[in-house]
Short mmCIF file of C-alpha atoms in Angstrom, two decimals:
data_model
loop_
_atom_site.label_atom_id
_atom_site.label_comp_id
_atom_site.label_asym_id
_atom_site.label_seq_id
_atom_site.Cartn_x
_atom_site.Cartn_y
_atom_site.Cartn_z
CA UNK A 30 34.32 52.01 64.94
CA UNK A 31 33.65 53.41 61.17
CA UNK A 32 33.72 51.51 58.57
CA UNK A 33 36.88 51.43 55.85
CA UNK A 34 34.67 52.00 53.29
CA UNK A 35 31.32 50.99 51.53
CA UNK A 36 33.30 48.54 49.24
CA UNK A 37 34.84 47.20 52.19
CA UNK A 38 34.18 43.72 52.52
CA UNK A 39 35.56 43.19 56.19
CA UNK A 40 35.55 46.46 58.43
CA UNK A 41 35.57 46.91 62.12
CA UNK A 42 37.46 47.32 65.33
CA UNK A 43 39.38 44.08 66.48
CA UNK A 44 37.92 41.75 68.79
CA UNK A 45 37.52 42.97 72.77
CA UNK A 46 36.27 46.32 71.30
CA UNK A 47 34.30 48.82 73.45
CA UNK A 48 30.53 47.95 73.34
CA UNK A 49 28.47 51.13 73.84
CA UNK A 50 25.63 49.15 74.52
CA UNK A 51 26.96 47.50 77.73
CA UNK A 52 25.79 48.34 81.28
CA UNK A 53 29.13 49.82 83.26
CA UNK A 54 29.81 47.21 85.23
CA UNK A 55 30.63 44.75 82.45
CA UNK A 56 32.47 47.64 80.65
CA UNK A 57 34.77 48.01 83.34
CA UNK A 58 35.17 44.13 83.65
CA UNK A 59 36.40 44.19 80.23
CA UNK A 60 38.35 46.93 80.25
CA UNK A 61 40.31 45.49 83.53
CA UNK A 62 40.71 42.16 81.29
CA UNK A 63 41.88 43.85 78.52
CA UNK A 64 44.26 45.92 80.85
CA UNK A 65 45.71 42.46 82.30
CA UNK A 66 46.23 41.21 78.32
CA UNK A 67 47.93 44.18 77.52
CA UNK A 68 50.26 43.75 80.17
CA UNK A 69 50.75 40.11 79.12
CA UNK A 70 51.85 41.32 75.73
CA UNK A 71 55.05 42.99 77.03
CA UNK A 72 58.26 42.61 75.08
CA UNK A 73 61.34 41.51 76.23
CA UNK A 74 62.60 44.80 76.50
CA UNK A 75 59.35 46.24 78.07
CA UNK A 76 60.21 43.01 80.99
CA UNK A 77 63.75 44.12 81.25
CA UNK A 78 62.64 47.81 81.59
CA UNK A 79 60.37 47.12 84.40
CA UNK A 80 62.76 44.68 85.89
CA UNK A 81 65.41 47.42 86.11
CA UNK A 82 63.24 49.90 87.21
CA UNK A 83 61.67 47.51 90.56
CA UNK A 84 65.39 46.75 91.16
CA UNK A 85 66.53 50.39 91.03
CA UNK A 86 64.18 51.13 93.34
CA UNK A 87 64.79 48.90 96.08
CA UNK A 88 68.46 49.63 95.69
CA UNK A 89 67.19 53.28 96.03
CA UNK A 90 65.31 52.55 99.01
CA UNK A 91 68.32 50.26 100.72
CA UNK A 92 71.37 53.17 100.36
CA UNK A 93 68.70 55.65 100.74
CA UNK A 94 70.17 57.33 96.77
CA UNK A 95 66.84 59.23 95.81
CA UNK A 96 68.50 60.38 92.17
CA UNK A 97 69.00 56.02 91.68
CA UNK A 98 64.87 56.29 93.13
CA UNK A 99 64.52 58.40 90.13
CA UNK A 100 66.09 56.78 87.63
CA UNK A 101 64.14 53.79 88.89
CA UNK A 102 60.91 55.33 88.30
CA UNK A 103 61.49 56.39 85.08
CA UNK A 104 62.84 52.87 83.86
CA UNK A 105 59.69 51.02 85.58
CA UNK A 106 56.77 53.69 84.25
CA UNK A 107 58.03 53.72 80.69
CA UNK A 108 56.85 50.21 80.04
CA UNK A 109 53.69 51.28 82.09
CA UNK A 110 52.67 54.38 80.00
CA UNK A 111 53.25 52.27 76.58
CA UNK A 112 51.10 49.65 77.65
CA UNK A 113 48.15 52.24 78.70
CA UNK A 114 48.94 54.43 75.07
CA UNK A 115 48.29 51.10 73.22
CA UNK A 116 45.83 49.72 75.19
CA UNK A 117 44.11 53.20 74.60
CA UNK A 118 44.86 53.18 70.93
CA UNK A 119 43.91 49.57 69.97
CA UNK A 120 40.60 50.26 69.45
CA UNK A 121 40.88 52.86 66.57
CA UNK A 122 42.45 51.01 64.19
CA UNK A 123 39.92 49.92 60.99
CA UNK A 124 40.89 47.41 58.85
CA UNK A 125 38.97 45.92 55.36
CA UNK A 126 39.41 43.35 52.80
CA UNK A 127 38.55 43.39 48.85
CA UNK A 128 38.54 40.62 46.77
CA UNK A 129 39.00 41.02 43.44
CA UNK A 130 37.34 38.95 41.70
CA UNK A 131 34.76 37.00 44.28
CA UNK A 132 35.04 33.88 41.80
CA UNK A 133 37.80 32.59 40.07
CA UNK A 134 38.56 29.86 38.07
CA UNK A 135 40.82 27.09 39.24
CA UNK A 136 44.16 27.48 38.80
CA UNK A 137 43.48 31.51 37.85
CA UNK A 138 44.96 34.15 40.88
CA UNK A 139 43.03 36.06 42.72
CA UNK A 140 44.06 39.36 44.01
CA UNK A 141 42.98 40.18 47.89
CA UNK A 142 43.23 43.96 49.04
CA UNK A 143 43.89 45.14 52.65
CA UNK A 144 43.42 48.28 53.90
CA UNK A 145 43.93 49.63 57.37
CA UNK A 146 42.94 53.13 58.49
CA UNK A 147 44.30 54.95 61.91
CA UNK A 148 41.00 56.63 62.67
CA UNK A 149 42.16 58.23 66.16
CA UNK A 150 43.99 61.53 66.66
CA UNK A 151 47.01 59.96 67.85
CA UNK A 152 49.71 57.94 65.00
CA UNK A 153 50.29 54.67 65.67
CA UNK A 154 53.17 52.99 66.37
CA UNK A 155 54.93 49.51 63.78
CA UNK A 156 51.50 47.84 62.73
CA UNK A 157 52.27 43.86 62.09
CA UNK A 158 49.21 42.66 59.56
CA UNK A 159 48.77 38.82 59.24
CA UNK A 160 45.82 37.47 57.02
CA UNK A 161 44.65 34.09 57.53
CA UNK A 162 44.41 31.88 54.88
CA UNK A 163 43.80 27.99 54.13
CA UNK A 164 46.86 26.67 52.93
CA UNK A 165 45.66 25.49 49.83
CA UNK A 166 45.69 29.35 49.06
CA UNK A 167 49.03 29.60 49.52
CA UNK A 168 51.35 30.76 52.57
CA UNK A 169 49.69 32.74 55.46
CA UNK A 170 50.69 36.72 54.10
CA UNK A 171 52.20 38.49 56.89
CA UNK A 172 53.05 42.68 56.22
CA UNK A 173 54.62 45.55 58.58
CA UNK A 174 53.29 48.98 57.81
CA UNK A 175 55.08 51.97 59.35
CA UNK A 176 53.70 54.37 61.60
CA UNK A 177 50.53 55.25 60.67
CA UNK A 178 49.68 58.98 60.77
CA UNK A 179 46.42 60.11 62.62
CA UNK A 180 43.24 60.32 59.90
CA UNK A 181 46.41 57.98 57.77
CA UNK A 182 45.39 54.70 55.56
CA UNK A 183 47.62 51.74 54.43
CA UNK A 184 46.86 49.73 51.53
CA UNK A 185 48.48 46.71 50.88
CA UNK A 186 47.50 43.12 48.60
CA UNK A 187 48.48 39.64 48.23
CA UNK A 188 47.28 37.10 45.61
CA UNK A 189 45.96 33.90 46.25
CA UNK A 190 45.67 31.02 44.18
CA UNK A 191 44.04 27.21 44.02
CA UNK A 192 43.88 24.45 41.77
CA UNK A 193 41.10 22.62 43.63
CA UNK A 194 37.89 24.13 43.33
CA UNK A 195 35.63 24.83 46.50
CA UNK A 196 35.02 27.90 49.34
CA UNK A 197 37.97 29.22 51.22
CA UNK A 198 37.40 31.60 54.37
CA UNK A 199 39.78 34.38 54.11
CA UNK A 200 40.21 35.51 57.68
CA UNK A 201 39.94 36.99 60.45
CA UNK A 202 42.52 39.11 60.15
CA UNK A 203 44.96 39.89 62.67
CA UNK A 204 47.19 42.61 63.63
CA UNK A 205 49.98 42.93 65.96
CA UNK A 206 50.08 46.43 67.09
CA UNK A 207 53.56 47.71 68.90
CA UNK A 208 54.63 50.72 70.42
CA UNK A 209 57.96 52.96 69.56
CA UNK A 210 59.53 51.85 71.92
CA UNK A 211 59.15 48.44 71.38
CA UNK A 212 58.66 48.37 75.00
CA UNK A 213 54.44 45.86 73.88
CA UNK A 214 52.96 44.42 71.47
CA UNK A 215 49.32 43.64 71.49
CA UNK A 216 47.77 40.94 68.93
CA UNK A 217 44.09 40.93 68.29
CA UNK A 218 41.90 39.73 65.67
CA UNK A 219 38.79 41.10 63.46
CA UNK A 220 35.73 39.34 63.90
CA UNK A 221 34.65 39.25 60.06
CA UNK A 222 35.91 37.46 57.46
CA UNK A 223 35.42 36.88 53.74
CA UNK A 224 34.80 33.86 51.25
CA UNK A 225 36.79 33.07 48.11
CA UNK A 226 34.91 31.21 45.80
CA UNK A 227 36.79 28.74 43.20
CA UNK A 228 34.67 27.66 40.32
CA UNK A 229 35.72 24.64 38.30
CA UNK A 230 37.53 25.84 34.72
CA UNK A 231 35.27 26.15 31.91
CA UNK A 232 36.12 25.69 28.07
CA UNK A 233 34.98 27.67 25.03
CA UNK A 234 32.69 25.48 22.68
CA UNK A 235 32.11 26.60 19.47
CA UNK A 236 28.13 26.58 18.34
CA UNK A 237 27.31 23.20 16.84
CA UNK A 238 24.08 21.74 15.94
CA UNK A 239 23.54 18.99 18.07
CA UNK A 240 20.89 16.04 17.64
CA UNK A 241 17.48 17.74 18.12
CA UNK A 242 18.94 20.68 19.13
CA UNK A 243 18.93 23.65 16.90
CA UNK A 244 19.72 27.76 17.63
CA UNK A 245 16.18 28.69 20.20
CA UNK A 246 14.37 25.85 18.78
CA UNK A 247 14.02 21.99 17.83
CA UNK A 248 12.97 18.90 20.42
CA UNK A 249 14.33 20.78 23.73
CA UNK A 250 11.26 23.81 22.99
CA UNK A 251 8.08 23.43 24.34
CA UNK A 252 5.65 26.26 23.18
CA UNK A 253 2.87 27.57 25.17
CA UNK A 254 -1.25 25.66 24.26
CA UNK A 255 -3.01 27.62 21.41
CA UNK A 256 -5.59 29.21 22.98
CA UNK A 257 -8.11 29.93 20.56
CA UNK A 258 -12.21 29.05 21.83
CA UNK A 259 -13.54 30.60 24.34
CA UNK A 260 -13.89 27.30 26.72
CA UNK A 261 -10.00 27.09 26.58
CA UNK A 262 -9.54 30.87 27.37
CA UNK A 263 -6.77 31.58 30.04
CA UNK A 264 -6.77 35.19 30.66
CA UNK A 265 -4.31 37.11 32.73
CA UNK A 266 -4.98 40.56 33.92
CA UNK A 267 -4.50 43.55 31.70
CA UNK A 268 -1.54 45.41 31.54
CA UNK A 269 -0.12 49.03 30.75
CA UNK A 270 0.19 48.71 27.18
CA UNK A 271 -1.70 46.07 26.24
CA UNK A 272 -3.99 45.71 22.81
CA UNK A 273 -7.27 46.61 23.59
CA UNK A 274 -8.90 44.08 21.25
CA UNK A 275 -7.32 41.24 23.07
CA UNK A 276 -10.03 41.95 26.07
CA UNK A 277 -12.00 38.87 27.02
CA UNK A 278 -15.06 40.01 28.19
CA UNK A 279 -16.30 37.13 29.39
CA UNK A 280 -13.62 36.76 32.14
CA UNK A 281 -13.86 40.61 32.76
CA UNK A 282 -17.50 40.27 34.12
CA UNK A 283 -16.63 37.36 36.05
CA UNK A 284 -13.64 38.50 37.86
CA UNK A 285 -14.59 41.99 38.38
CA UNK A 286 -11.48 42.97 36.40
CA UNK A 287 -9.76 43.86 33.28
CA UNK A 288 -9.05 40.52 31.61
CA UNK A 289 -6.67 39.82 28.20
CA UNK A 290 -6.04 36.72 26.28
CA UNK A 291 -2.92 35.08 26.22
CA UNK A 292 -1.08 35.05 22.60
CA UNK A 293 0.23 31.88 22.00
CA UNK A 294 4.28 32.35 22.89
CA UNK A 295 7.90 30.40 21.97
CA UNK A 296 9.42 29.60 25.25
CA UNK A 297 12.96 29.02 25.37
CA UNK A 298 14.34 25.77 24.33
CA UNK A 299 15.73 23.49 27.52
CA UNK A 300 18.57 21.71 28.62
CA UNK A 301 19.67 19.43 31.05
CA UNK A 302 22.80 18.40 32.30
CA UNK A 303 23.07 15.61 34.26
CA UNK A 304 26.62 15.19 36.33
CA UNK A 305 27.47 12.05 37.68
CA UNK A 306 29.00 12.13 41.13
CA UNK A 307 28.76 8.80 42.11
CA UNK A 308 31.87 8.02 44.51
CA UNK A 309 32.15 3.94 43.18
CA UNK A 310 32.08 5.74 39.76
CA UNK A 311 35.15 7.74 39.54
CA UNK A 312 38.69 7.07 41.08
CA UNK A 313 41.63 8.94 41.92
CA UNK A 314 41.20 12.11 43.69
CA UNK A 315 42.83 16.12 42.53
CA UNK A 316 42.92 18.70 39.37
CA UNK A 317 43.35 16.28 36.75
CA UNK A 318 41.11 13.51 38.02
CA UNK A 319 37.90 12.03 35.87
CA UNK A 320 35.93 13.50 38.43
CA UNK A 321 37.01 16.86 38.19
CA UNK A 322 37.10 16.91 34.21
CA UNK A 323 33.69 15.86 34.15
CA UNK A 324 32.44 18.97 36.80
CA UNK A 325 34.74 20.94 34.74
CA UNK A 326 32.80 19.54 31.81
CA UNK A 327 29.32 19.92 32.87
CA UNK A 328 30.28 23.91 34.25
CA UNK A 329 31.26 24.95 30.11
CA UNK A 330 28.07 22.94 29.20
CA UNK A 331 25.90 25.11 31.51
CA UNK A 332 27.54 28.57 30.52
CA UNK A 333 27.77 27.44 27.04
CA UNK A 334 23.86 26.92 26.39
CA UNK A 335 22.75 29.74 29.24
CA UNK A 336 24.56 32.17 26.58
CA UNK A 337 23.06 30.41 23.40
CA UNK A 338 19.46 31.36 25.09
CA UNK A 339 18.70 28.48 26.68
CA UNK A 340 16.87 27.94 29.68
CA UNK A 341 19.21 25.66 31.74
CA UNK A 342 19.13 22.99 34.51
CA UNK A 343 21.90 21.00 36.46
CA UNK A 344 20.47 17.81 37.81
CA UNK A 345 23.18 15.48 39.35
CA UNK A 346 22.60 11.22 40.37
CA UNK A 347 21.12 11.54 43.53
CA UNK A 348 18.26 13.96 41.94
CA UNK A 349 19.82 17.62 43.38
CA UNK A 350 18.74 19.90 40.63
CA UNK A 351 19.80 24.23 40.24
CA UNK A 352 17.49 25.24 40.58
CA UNK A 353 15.45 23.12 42.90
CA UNK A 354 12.29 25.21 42.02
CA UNK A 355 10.29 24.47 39.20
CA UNK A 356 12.03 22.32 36.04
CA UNK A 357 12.25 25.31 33.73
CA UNK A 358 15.87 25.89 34.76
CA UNK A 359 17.53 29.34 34.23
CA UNK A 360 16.83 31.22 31.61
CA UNK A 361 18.88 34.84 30.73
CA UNK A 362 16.95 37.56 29.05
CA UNK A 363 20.27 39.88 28.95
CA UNK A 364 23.51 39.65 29.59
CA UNK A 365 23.64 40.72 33.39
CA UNK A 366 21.02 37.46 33.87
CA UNK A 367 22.88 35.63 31.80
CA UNK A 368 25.86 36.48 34.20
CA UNK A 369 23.97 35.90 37.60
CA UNK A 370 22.73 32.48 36.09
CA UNK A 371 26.11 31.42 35.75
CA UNK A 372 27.23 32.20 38.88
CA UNK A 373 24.52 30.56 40.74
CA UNK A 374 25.46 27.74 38.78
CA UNK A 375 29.33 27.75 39.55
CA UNK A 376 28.63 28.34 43.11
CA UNK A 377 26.89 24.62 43.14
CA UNK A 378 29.41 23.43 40.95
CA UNK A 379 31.91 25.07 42.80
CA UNK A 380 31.18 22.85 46.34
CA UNK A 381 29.32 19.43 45.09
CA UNK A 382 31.52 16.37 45.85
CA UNK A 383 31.44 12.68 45.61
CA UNK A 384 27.74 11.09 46.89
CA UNK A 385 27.47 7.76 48.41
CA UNK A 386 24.50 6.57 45.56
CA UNK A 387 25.36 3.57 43.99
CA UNK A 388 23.19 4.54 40.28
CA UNK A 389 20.61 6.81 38.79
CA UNK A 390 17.45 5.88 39.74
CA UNK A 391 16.96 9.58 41.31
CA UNK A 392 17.75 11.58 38.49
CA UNK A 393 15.57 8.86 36.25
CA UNK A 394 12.61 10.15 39.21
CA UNK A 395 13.22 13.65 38.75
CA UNK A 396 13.30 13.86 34.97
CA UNK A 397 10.19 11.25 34.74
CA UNK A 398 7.32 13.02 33.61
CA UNK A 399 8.85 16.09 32.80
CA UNK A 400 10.31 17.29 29.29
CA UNK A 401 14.54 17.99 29.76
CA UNK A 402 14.93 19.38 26.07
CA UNK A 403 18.28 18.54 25.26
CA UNK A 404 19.96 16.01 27.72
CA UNK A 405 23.42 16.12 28.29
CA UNK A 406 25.28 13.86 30.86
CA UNK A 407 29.11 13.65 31.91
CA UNK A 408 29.24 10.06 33.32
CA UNK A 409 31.36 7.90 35.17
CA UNK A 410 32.05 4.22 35.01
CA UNK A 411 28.71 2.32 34.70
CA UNK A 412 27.50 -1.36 34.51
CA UNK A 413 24.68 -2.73 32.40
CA UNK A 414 22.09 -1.91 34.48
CA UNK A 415 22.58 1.86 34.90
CA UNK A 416 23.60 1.77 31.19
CA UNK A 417 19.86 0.32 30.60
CA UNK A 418 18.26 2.52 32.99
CA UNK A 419 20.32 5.37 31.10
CA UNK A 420 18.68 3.80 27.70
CA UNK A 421 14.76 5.04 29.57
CA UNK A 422 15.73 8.34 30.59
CA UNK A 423 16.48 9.13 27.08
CA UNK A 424 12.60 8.75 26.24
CA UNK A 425 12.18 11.25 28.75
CA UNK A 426 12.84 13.80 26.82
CA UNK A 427 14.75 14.98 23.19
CA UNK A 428 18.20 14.74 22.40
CA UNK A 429 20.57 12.95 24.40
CA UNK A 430 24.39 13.38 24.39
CA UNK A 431 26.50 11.57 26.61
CA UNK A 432 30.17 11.57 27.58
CA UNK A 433 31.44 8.22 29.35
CA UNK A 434 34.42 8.34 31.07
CA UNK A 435 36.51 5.28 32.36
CA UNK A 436 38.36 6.67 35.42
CA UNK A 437 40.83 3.07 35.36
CA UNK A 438 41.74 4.61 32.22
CA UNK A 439 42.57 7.78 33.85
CA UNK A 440 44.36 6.17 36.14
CA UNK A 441 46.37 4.01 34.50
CA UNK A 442 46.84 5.69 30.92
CA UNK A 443 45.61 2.76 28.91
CA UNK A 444 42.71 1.97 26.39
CA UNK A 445 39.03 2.07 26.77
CA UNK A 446 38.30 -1.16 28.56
CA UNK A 447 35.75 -3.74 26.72
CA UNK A 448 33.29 -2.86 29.57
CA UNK A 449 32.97 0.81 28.52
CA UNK A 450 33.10 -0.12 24.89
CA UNK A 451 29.56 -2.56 25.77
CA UNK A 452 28.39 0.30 27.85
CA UNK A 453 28.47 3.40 24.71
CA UNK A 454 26.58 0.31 22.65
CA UNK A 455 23.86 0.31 25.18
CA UNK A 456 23.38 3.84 25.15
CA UNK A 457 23.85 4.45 20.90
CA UNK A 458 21.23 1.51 20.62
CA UNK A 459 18.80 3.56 22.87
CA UNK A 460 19.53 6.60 20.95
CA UNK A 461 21.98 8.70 22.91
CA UNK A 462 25.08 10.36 20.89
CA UNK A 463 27.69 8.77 23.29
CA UNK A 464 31.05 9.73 23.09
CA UNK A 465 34.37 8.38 25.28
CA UNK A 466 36.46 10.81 26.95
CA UNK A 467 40.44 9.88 27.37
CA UNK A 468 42.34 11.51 29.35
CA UNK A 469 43.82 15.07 27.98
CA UNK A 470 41.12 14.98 25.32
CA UNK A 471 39.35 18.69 25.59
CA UNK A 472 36.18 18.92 25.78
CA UNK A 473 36.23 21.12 22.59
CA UNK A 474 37.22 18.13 19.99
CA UNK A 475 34.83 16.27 21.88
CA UNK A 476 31.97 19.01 21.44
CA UNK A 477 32.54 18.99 18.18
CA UNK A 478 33.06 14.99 17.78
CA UNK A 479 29.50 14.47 19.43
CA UNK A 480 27.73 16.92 17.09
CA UNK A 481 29.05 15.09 13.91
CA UNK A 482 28.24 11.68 15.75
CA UNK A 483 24.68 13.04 16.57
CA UNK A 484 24.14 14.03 12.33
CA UNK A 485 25.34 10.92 10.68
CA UNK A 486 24.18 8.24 13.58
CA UNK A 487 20.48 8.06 12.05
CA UNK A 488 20.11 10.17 8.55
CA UNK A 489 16.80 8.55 8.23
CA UNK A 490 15.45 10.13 11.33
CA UNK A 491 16.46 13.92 10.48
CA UNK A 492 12.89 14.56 10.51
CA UNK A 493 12.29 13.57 13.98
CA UNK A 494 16.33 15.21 15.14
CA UNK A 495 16.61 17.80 12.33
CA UNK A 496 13.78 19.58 11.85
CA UNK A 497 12.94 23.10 13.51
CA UNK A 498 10.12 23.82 15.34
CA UNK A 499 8.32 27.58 14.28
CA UNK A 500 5.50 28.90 16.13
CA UNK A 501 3.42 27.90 13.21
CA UNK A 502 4.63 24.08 13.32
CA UNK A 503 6.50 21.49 11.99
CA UNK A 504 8.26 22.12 8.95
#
């Protein structure tokens, strides 16, 4: 069967197909069982036809009328010759699906394409198309195309839309294929089907300077060692282009190879963002949950600093970090990375749920030891000892920012409880820039709110959060 197309995402003949690579005997097995479902897909009509036509003929044969005999024939072999002329044609119809786009937001509409193509020499007859589609899509589209010329195409598209983030098969689709006559009608399904992925809503943020954080540099760098005697030499291998008077000699007679030194190089400044999914820290459930806001939170953190040049990192309570490989994160030299790193970060963000971990101690293991850069975290409800153990991962590494949220509070529409008021002490007193998020509070005023808490919470230490790091040093 040929394909619709090379953009097609689904293409193919519908299930019980002809397989050229079968041996004969199990081709004509099938085709008898497909012969027997055809003739279970008989209409009404196509039953009353045949009916008619039996009875006419034993009336025929009882009076001995050879014109009723006829007429008997003709009423019981229409039915017949339909079912063999779309049994025959069944297996030349195409059909292929388009999403546009693969991601969407949630709560955005996404548009999904259908083609069918009539790739035999005969036309078909009323074509009934039915997608399937979870019902938090929407309803289940159903369409009825008109004959369908021989060589002929149909396009037609629905749109589907979710507020609850996640991956949606989209498929198999089905069609219902019917005669002129109306005499059968033969359903069958497409093996293949396609994924809709819904990525939580992000939120513009406009570019602050946040504590220790600065525009490519400030406590979330890390620069390469200076590599300046010859004992602390690390050479790579020369390349096209490279300046001849950077050869290390030394290293090229002992590897047998053209060896350079290493220039001392700015590496991108980091950030982490931790997410809190703790199920005992965040109740209710749907769009406008803590829970949610906070993924939706952590998802315009991510795309915010990937497109401010910063290498990246999700990292969530029970230590699950994108990417799993290496701590440097993701890191966009142009804007098509920059786009593919996002993606590969919605498409976690897009699936991670609740996890049965009752505190940190993971993520605290995973970031021990290593340098985050800037730490951000979008946290849940949390008692004194996961606000203390909260207060050591912020020696970890540079800046922290934090934003508590107090999902009773979400609930029930009321103030900040005591607890969470003891809770963003903690954390200021250990030196994170924590800030509580109410309910309907964007995370843009908040953005903004944290970056103005982070410059006047210690104006005596602006020379250990405001200074910039240049390649030369500290300034």
């Amino acid at each position: 069967m040929a394909a619709a197309g090379p953009a097609a995402a689904q293409s193919g003949a519908p299930d019980g197909g002809p397989d050229g690579g079968r041996r004969d005997g199990g081709r004509q097995g099938e085709e008898r069982g497909g012969l027997r479902a055809a003739l279970s897909g008989l209409t009404t009509r196509g039953r009353s036809f045949l009916a008619a036509g039996v009875a006419a003929g034993v009336c025929a044969y009882v009076l001995g009328q050879g014109d009723l005999l006829r007429v008997g024939l003709l009423l019981a072999v229409l039915p017949l010759i339909c079912v063999l002329v779309l049994y025959r044609t069944r297996y030349r119809v195409a059909g292929s699906r388009r999403l546009t786009p693969l991601r969407v937001p949630a709560g955005s509409e996404a548009r999904v394409h259908l083609r069918m193509d009539n790739v035999s020499r005969l036309p078909t007859g009323l074509l009934m198309l039915q997608d399937h589609v979870p019902y938090m899509l929407g309803p289940r589209p159903r369409f009825v195309l008109d004959r369908v010329e021989a060589g002929g195409r149909r396009e037609v598209s629905y749109k589907v839309r979710s507020d609850l983030r996640g991956r949606f098969p989209l498929g198999p689709l089905q069609l219902r294929l019917s005669d002129p006559f109306g005499m059968c009608e033969l359903t069958r399904s497409f093996s293949a089907y396609d994924t809709l992925t819904v990525i939580p809503r992000t939120e513009p943020l406009p570019p602050v300077r946040l504590g220790g954080e600065g525009a490519g540099y400030g406590d979330g760098l890390q620069r390469s060692v200076a590599l300046a005697g010859d004992d602390d030499v690390i050479p790579r291998v020369y390349r096209h282009g490279d300046d001849l008077r950077r050869v290390h000699w030394r290293s090229t007679a002992r590897y047998g190879e053209l060896m350079v030194r290493r220039e001392e190089q700015p590496q991108r400044a980091r950030c982490t963002v931790l997410l809190d999914t703790r199920r005992s820290a965040f109740q209710g459930a749907g769009p406008d949950s803590a829970f949610e806001w906070a993924v939706s939170g952590a998802a315009s953190v991510l795309v915010h600093m990937l497109e401010r040049g910063f290498s990246v990192r999700l990292l969530t309570d029970d230590g699950t970090a994108v990417p799993s490989e290496g701590g440097d994160g993701f890191a966009a030299s142009a804007a098509a990375d920059s786009a593919e790193a996002a993606g590969l970060l919605m498409d976690a963000l897009a699936v991670v749920d609740h996890s049965d971990g009752a505190g940190l101690s993971r993520a605290s293991d995973v970031l021990r030891g290593t340098d985050s850069g800037l730490l951000i975290a979008f946290l849940g409800d949390l008692d004194e000892e996961q606000a203390r153990l909260l207060g050591r991962m912020r020696r970890h590494g540079g800046a922290a920012v934090a934003f508590v949220l107090d999902s009773g509070d979400w609930l029930t529409g009321g103030a900040v409880s005591g607890a969470v008021d003891a809770r963003l002490r903690t954390l200021r007193d250990a030196g994170w820039t924590a800030v509580p998020v109410r309910p309907g509070t964007s995370l843009t005023a908040l953005w903004q709110q944290a970056a103005g808490a982070g410059a006047s919470a210690a104006p005596a230490a602006g020379a250990r959060f405001g200074t910039t790091n240049h390649p030369g040093g500290r300034s």
